[in-house]
Amino acid sequence: MTETRKPIPFVDLARQHADIEADVMAAIRGVATEAAFIRGPALGAFENSFAALHDARHGIGVNSGTDALALAVRALGIGPGDEVVTVPNTWISTAFAVSHAGATPVFCDIDPDTYQMDPAALERVITPRTKAVIPVHMFGHPAPMTAIEKICRARGISIIEDVAQAPLTRVDGRLVGTIGDIGCFSFYPSKNLGGYGDGGMALTSDDALAARLRQLSNYGQNEPHRHQEIGFNSRLDTLQAAILLAKLPYLESWTAARRKAAALYDERLADLPVKRPVAAPGAEPVYHLYVIEVENRDACLAYLRDNAVMAQVHYHGVIHLQECYGDLGYRPGDFPVAERAQEHILSLPIYPQITERQIDQVVGTLAEFTSGKAR
Ligand SMILES: Cc1ncc(COP(=O)(O)O)c(C=O)c1O
């Protein structure tokens, strides 16, 4: 590097905090003053606000997005001998949720342009043991819910949506997270709505499922000291709930800012030999990630990072070939679309506060690499 370039972080949470510091610190002070750290008033307030935003009857705050998925699988009564279908290009938690319940994760391939579950591939792997499908709204684009719903509803198969990367995404006019039986959200700090630590939420409009989710997440109790089943300690901390409640009013404008940044990337990348994100008809993405495809991805990633652009890959490795799932018997080539994509995809920095200048620097550095003028 001959000149010093200002680093462009992958996400800039310090910058976000600076913008909303007064709101967040007031929220923290409120919880600390009341000393209501577990199941305090801010938890109920946040659960209700987040559920209302989605027009869902119930929101159950839990420890993490991982737990929201794991409890959702159990709340549906899924266990040993059952199969649950998901995609192989998601974060590992989606599959772990199935395994931890004693059921078997089954994978199906994805669409090469949107990276979402391919409904035709889903249909091919359904068996009489299939109890649920977990469509994942990958990268902040929606899974094709209309087609998935049609397949599942006709067969009595439950749907758990993994909305970790996609709050406020719409598909065919509907918000994701309330289309299936349960919608599972993550508030991991870098998510579109991120806490100051781990956090998650399950949304449902089914009263019985909501009661089961709440019971499972609170030591299996349906009332204090009555343990109806063997449960978990998985509650959203009141501190996190208060912070998330303070951040929630910003989610809409942050989403608009992400869309604006994505549109700028789309425009600036038009003449470069990279594949830009593809929104399916009827999709209204929220760009949790801005994912491109590029030749020589690993060299490109290294070049960007050496030149102050902190790009990432989501994710290195597909789940069906991970060591922990060796006993499922999958082989390379089983899901060629997901496997090919996983070798070419690259996530460029995107966050609501990213500036046009920063985007130009990212694109300029990428152009150096793709034109062979890498320094
Ligand atoms: C698609 C997907 N599912 C599940 C999770 C798990 O969420 P958490 O990190 O809150 O456990 C994440 C995020 O990490 C994710 O991206």
Coordinates of C-alpha atoms and ligand atoms in Angstrom, one line a residue:
M1 CA 0.0 0.0 0.0
T2 CA 1.5 3.3 -1.0
E3 CA -1.0 5.6 0.6
T4 CA -2.8 5.2 3.9
R5 CA -6.5 4.6 3.3
K6 CA -9.0 5.1 6.0
P7 CA -10.3 1.7 7.1
I8 CA -13.9 0.9 6.3
P9 CA -15.2 -1.4 8.9
F10 CA -17.7 -4.1 8.0
V11 CA -20.2 -2.6 10.4
D12 CA -19.8 0.5 12.6
L13 CA -21.5 -0.1 15.9
A14 CA -19.5 2.6 17.7
R15 CA -20.7 5.2 15.2
Q16 CA -24.3 4.0 15.6
H17 CA -24.0 4.2 19.4
A18 CA -22.7 7.8 19.2
D19 CA -25.9 8.7 17.3
I20 CA -28.3 7.3 19.9
E21 CA -26.2 7.5 23.0
A22 CA -28.6 9.6 25.1
D23 CA -31.6 7.1 24.4
V24 CA -29.5 4.0 25.1
M25 CA -27.9 5.4 28.3
A26 CA -31.3 6.5 29.6
A27 CA -32.7 3.0 29.0
I28 CA -29.8 1.4 30.8
R29 CA -30.1 3.9 33.7
G30 CA -33.8 3.1 34.0
V31 CA -33.3 -0.7 34.4
A32 CA -30.4 -0.2 36.8
T33 CA -32.4 2.2 39.0
E34 CA -35.3 -0.1 39.1
A35 CA -32.9 -3.1 39.6
A36 CA -35.5 -5.2 37.6
F37 CA -32.9 -7.2 35.7
I38 CA -34.8 -10.4 35.0
R39 CA -38.3 -10.2 33.5
G40 CA -38.6 -6.5 34.3
P41 CA -41.2 -4.1 32.8
A42 CA -39.0 -3.2 29.7
L43 CA -39.1 -6.9 28.6
G44 CA -42.9 -7.0 28.3
A45 CA -42.9 -3.5 26.7
F46 CA -40.4 -4.6 24.1
E47 CA -42.1 -7.9 23.4
N48 CA -45.4 -6.1 22.9
S49 CA -43.9 -3.4 20.7
F50 CA -42.0 -5.9 18.5
A51 CA -45.0 -8.2 18.2
A52 CA -47.3 -5.2 17.4
L53 CA -44.9 -4.0 14.7
H54 CA -45.4 -7.4 13.0
D55 CA -49.1 -7.6 13.8
A56 CA -48.3 -10.8 15.8
R57 CA -50.3 -11.7 18.9
H58 CA -47.2 -12.8 20.9
G59 CA -43.5 -12.0 21.3
I60 CA -41.4 -14.2 23.5
G61 CA -38.0 -12.7 24.3
V62 CA -35.2 -15.2 24.6
N63 CA -31.4 -15.4 25.1
S64 CA -30.5 -15.4 21.4
G65 CA -31.7 -16.1 17.9
T66 CA -30.2 -19.6 18.3
D67 CA -32.4 -20.2 21.3
A68 CA -35.5 -18.8 19.5
L69 CA -35.0 -21.4 16.8
A70 CA -34.2 -24.3 19.2
L71 CA -37.3 -23.5 21.4
A72 CA -39.5 -23.2 18.3
V73 CA -38.6 -26.7 17.2
R74 CA -39.3 -28.1 20.6
A75 CA -42.5 -26.0 21.0
L76 CA -43.8 -27.7 17.9
G77 CA -43.3 -31.1 19.6
I78 CA -40.6 -32.1 17.1
G79 CA -38.1 -34.8 18.4
P80 CA -36.3 -38.0 17.6
G81 CA -37.4 -39.7 14.3
D82 CA -38.6 -36.4 12.9
E83 CA -37.0 -34.5 10.0
V84 CA -36.8 -30.7 9.5
V85 CA -35.8 -29.2 6.2
T86 CA -33.6 -26.1 5.9
V87 CA -30.9 -24.7 3.6
P88 CA -27.2 -25.6 3.7
N89 CA -25.9 -22.0 3.3
T90 CA -27.4 -20.6 6.6
W91 CA -25.6 -19.9 9.9
I92 CA -25.1 -23.2 11.7
S93 CA -27.7 -22.3 14.4
T94 CA -30.5 -23.1 12.1
A95 CA -29.4 -26.7 11.8
F96 CA -28.4 -27.0 15.5
A97 CA -31.9 -26.1 16.5
V98 CA -33.1 -29.2 14.9
S99 CA -30.3 -31.4 16.2
H100 CA -30.7 -30.2 19.8
A101 CA -34.3 -31.4 19.7
G102 CA -33.1 -34.9 18.7
A103 CA -34.5 -34.5 15.2
T104 CA -32.6 -34.7 11.9
P105 CA -31.8 -31.7 9.8
V106 CA -32.4 -32.3 6.1
F107 CA -31.0 -29.9 3.5
C108 CA -32.2 -28.7 0.2
D109 CA -30.5 -26.5 -2.4
I110 CA -31.0 -22.8 -3.1
D111 CA -31.7 -20.5 -5.9
P112 CA -28.5 -19.4 -7.6
D113 CA -29.5 -15.7 -7.9
T114 CA -31.3 -15.0 -4.6
Y115 CA -29.5 -17.6 -2.4
Q116 CA -32.9 -18.5 -0.9
M117 CA -34.5 -21.9 -0.5
D118 CA -35.5 -23.4 -3.9
P119 CA -39.1 -24.6 -3.5
A120 CA -38.7 -27.3 -6.1
A121 CA -35.7 -28.7 -4.2
L122 CA -37.7 -28.5 -1.0
E123 CA -40.4 -30.6 -2.5
R124 CA -37.9 -33.3 -3.5
V125 CA -36.6 -33.9 0.0
I126 CA -39.9 -34.0 1.9
T127 CA -40.7 -37.4 3.4
P128 CA -43.5 -38.7 5.7
R129 CA -41.1 -37.8 8.6
T130 CA -40.9 -34.1 7.6
K131 CA -42.5 -32.2 10.5
A132 CA -41.3 -28.7 9.7
V133 CA -39.4 -26.5 7.3
I134 CA -37.2 -23.6 8.3
P135 CA -36.9 -21.1 5.5
V136 CA -34.1 -18.7 6.2
H137 CA -34.4 -15.1 4.9
M138 CA -30.8 -15.1 3.9
F139 CA -28.8 -11.8 3.7
G140 CA -31.9 -9.8 4.4
H141 CA -33.7 -11.0 1.2
P142 CA -37.0 -13.0 1.7
A143 CA -37.3 -16.7 1.1
P144 CA -40.1 -17.5 -1.5
M145 CA -42.7 -17.8 1.2
T146 CA -45.8 -18.0 -1.1
A147 CA -44.4 -21.2 -2.7
I148 CA -43.1 -22.6 0.5
E149 CA -46.4 -22.1 2.3
K150 CA -48.3 -23.8 -0.5
I151 CA -46.0 -26.9 -0.3
C152 CA -46.1 -27.1 3.5
R153 CA -49.8 -26.3 4.2
A154 CA -51.0 -28.9 1.8
R155 CA -49.0 -31.5 3.8
G156 CA -49.6 -30.3 7.3
I157 CA -45.9 -29.4 7.7
S158 CA -45.1 -26.5 10.2
I159 CA -43.1 -23.5 9.1
I160 CA -40.5 -21.8 11.4
E161 CA -39.1 -18.7 9.7
D162 CA -35.5 -17.8 10.5
V163 CA -35.7 -14.0 10.4
A164 CA -32.3 -13.4 12.1
Q165 CA -31.0 -11.4 9.1
A166 CA -34.3 -9.9 7.8
P167 CA -36.5 -7.9 10.1
L168 CA -38.9 -5.7 8.1
T169 CA -38.3 -7.6 4.9
R170 CA -41.5 -8.1 2.8
V171 CA -42.4 -10.7 0.3
D172 CA -45.5 -10.5 -1.9
G173 CA -46.6 -7.6 0.3
R174 CA -46.3 -9.5 3.6
L175 CA -43.8 -8.9 6.4
V176 CA -41.6 -11.9 7.0
G177 CA -41.7 -13.5 10.5
T178 CA -45.4 -13.9 10.7
I179 CA -46.1 -15.9 7.6
G180 CA -45.0 -19.2 9.2
D181 CA -46.2 -20.7 12.6
I182 CA -43.2 -19.1 14.5
G183 CA -40.8 -16.4 13.4
C184 CA -37.4 -16.4 15.0
F185 CA -35.3 -13.2 15.3
S186 CA -31.8 -12.4 16.5
F187 CA -30.7 -9.2 18.2
Y188 CA -27.0 -10.1 17.9
P189 CA -25.2 -6.7 18.0
S190 CA -24.5 -6.5 14.3
K191 CA -28.0 -7.4 13.2
N192 CA -30.3 -4.8 11.7
L193 CA -31.8 -4.4 15.2
G194 CA -28.9 -5.3 17.5
G195 CA -28.7 -5.3 21.2
Y196 CA -25.6 -4.7 23.4
G197 CA -25.0 -8.4 23.8
D198 CA -27.0 -11.6 22.8
G199 CA -30.7 -11.6 22.4
G200 CA -33.6 -13.1 20.4
M201 CA -37.3 -13.3 20.0
A202 CA -39.9 -15.7 18.8
L203 CA -43.1 -14.3 17.3
T204 CA -46.3 -16.3 16.9
S205 CA -50.0 -15.6 16.7
D206 CA -50.9 -19.1 18.0
D207 CA -51.8 -18.8 21.7
A208 CA -50.9 -22.4 22.6
L209 CA -47.5 -22.2 20.8
A210 CA -46.8 -18.9 22.6
A211 CA -47.6 -20.5 26.0
R212 CA -45.3 -23.4 25.2
L213 CA -42.5 -21.2 24.1
R214 CA -42.7 -19.0 27.2
Q215 CA -42.8 -22.1 29.5
L216 CA -39.9 -23.7 27.8
S217 CA -37.8 -20.5 28.0
N218 CA -38.6 -20.1 31.7
Y219 CA -37.5 -23.4 33.3
G220 CA -40.6 -25.2 32.1
Q221 CA -42.8 -23.3 34.6
N222 CA -46.4 -22.4 33.9
E223 CA -46.6 -20.7 37.2
P224 CA -43.8 -20.0 39.8
H225 CA -42.3 -23.2 41.1
R226 CA -44.5 -25.5 39.0
H227 CA -42.3 -27.2 36.4
Q228 CA -44.6 -28.8 33.9
E229 CA -41.7 -29.9 31.7
I230 CA -37.9 -29.8 31.6
G231 CA -37.2 -26.3 30.3
F232 CA -34.4 -23.9 29.8
N233 CA -33.2 -20.6 31.3
S234 CA -33.5 -18.6 28.1
R235 CA -34.9 -15.1 28.7
L236 CA -34.1 -11.8 27.1
D237 CA -32.3 -9.7 29.7
T238 CA -34.3 -6.7 30.8
L239 CA -31.2 -4.5 30.0
Q240 CA -31.2 -5.8 26.4
A241 CA -34.9 -5.4 26.1
A242 CA -34.7 -1.8 27.3
I243 CA -31.9 -1.0 24.9
L244 CA -33.8 -2.7 22.0
L245 CA -37.0 -0.8 22.9
A246 CA -35.0 2.5 22.7
K247 CA -33.5 1.4 19.3
L248 CA -36.7 0.1 17.8
P249 CA -38.0 3.5 16.6
Y250 CA -34.9 3.8 14.4
L251 CA -35.3 0.5 12.7
E252 CA -37.4 1.9 9.8
S253 CA -35.0 4.7 9.0
W254 CA -31.9 2.5 9.3
T255 CA -33.6 0.0 6.9
A256 CA -34.2 2.9 4.4
A257 CA -30.5 3.9 4.8
R258 CA -29.4 0.3 4.1
R259 CA -31.6 0.2 1.0
K260 CA -30.1 3.5 -0.2
A261 CA -26.6 2.2 0.4
A262 CA -27.4 -1.0 -1.6
A263 CA -28.8 1.1 -4.5
L264 CA -25.5 3.1 -4.5
Y265 CA -23.5 -0.1 -4.6
D266 CA -25.8 -1.4 -7.4
E267 CA -25.1 1.7 -9.5
R268 CA -21.4 1.9 -8.8
L269 CA -20.7 -1.8 -9.4
A270 CA -22.7 -1.9 -12.7
D271 CA -19.5 -1.8 -14.9
L272 CA -17.4 -4.2 -12.8
P273 CA -17.2 -8.0 -13.5
V274 CA -19.1 -8.9 -10.3
K275 CA -22.5 -10.4 -9.8
R276 CA -24.7 -8.0 -7.8
P277 CA -27.5 -9.0 -5.4
V278 CA -30.7 -10.1 -7.2
A279 CA -34.1 -9.3 -5.6
A280 CA -36.8 -11.7 -6.7
P281 CA -40.1 -10.4 -8.0
G282 CA -42.2 -9.4 -5.0
A283 CA -39.2 -9.2 -2.7
E284 CA -38.4 -6.1 -0.6
P285 CA -35.0 -6.8 0.8
V286 CA -33.5 -5.0 3.9
Y287 CA -29.8 -5.7 3.0
H288 CA -28.5 -7.1 6.2
L289 CA -25.7 -8.0 4.0
Y290 CA -24.7 -6.8 0.5
V291 CA -23.4 -10.0 -1.1
I292 CA -21.7 -10.1 -4.5
E293 CA -20.1 -12.9 -6.5
V294 CA -16.5 -12.5 -7.8
E295 CA -13.9 -14.7 -9.4
N296 CA -10.9 -15.5 -7.3
R297 CA -12.9 -14.7 -4.2
D298 CA -10.3 -15.5 -1.6
A299 CA -7.7 -13.4 -3.3
C300 CA -10.2 -10.6 -3.7
L301 CA -11.1 -10.8 0.0
A302 CA -7.4 -10.7 1.0
Y303 CA -6.8 -7.7 -1.3
L304 CA -9.8 -5.8 0.0
R305 CA -8.8 -6.4 3.6
D306 CA -5.1 -5.6 2.9
N307 CA -6.3 -2.3 1.5
A308 CA -8.5 -1.2 4.5
V309 CA -11.9 -2.6 3.2
M310 CA -13.1 -5.1 5.9
A311 CA -15.2 -7.3 3.7
Q312 CA -16.3 -10.7 5.0
V313 CA -17.7 -14.1 3.8
H314 CA -21.0 -15.4 4.9
Y315 CA -20.1 -18.2 5.4
H316 CA -17.0 -20.2 4.9
G317 CA -18.3 -23.7 4.4
V318 CA -21.7 -25.2 3.8
I319 CA -23.4 -26.9 6.7
H320 CA -23.9 -30.4 5.2
L321 CA -20.2 -30.8 4.8
Q322 CA -19.3 -29.5 8.3
E323 CA -17.5 -32.1 10.5
C324 CA -20.2 -32.1 13.1
Y325 CA -22.7 -33.4 10.5
G326 CA -20.4 -36.1 9.0
D327 CA -22.8 -38.8 10.2
L328 CA -25.6 -37.5 8.1
G329 CA -23.7 -38.9 5.1
Y330 CA -23.8 -35.9 2.7
R331 CA -21.1 -35.6 0.1
P332 CA -19.6 -32.7 -1.9
G333 CA -21.8 -32.1 -4.9
D334 CA -25.1 -32.9 -3.1
F335 CA -26.1 -29.2 -3.2
P336 CA -24.2 -27.8 -6.2
V337 CA -25.8 -24.4 -6.2
A338 CA -25.1 -23.7 -2.5
E339 CA -21.6 -25.2 -2.8
R340 CA -20.7 -23.1 -5.8
A341 CA -22.1 -19.9 -4.3
Q342 CA -20.2 -20.5 -1.1
E343 CA -16.9 -20.3 -3.0
H344 CA -17.7 -17.1 -4.8
I345 CA -19.7 -14.9 -2.5
L346 CA -18.3 -11.9 -0.7
S347 CA -20.1 -9.5 1.7
L348 CA -19.2 -5.8 1.2
P349 CA -19.4 -3.4 4.2
I350 CA -22.9 -2.2 4.7
Y351 CA -24.6 -0.4 7.6
P352 CA -27.0 2.5 7.9
Q353 CA -24.3 5.1 8.5
I354 CA -22.0 4.1 5.6
T355 CA -21.3 7.2 3.4
E356 CA -21.2 7.6 -0.3
R357 CA -17.5 8.3 0.0
Q358 CA -16.9 5.0 1.8
I359 CA -18.9 3.1 -0.8
D360 CA -16.8 4.7 -3.5
Q361 CA -13.7 3.7 -1.7
V362 CA -14.9 0.1 -1.5
V363 CA -15.9 0.0 -5.1
G364 CA -12.6 1.7 -6.2
T365 CA -10.6 -0.9 -4.3
L366 CA -12.6 -3.7 -5.8
A367 CA -12.1 -2.2 -9.3
E368 CA -8.3 -2.3 -8.7
F369 CA -8.6 -6.0 -8.0
T370 CA -10.9 -6.9 -10.9
S371 CA -9.0 -4.9 -13.5
G372 CA -5.8 -6.7 -12.5
K373 CA -4.3 -3.4 -11.3
A374 CA -4.0 -4.7 -7.7
R375 CA -1.1 -3.0 -6.0
Ligands
LIG1 C1 -29.5 -16.9 9.7 C2 -29.2 -16.9 11.2 N1 -29.8 -17.8 12.0 C3 -29.6 -17.8 13.3 C4 -28.7 -16.9 13.9 C5 -28.4 -17.1 15.3 O1 -28.7 -15.9 16.0 P1 -27.9 -15.6 17.4 O2 -26.5 -15.1 17.0 O3 -28.6 -14.4 18.0 O4 -27.9 -16.8 18.2 C6 -28.0 -16.0 13.1 C7 -27.1 -15.0 13.6 O5 -26.1 -15.2 14.2 C8 -28.3 -16.0 11.7 O6 -27.6 -15.2 10.8

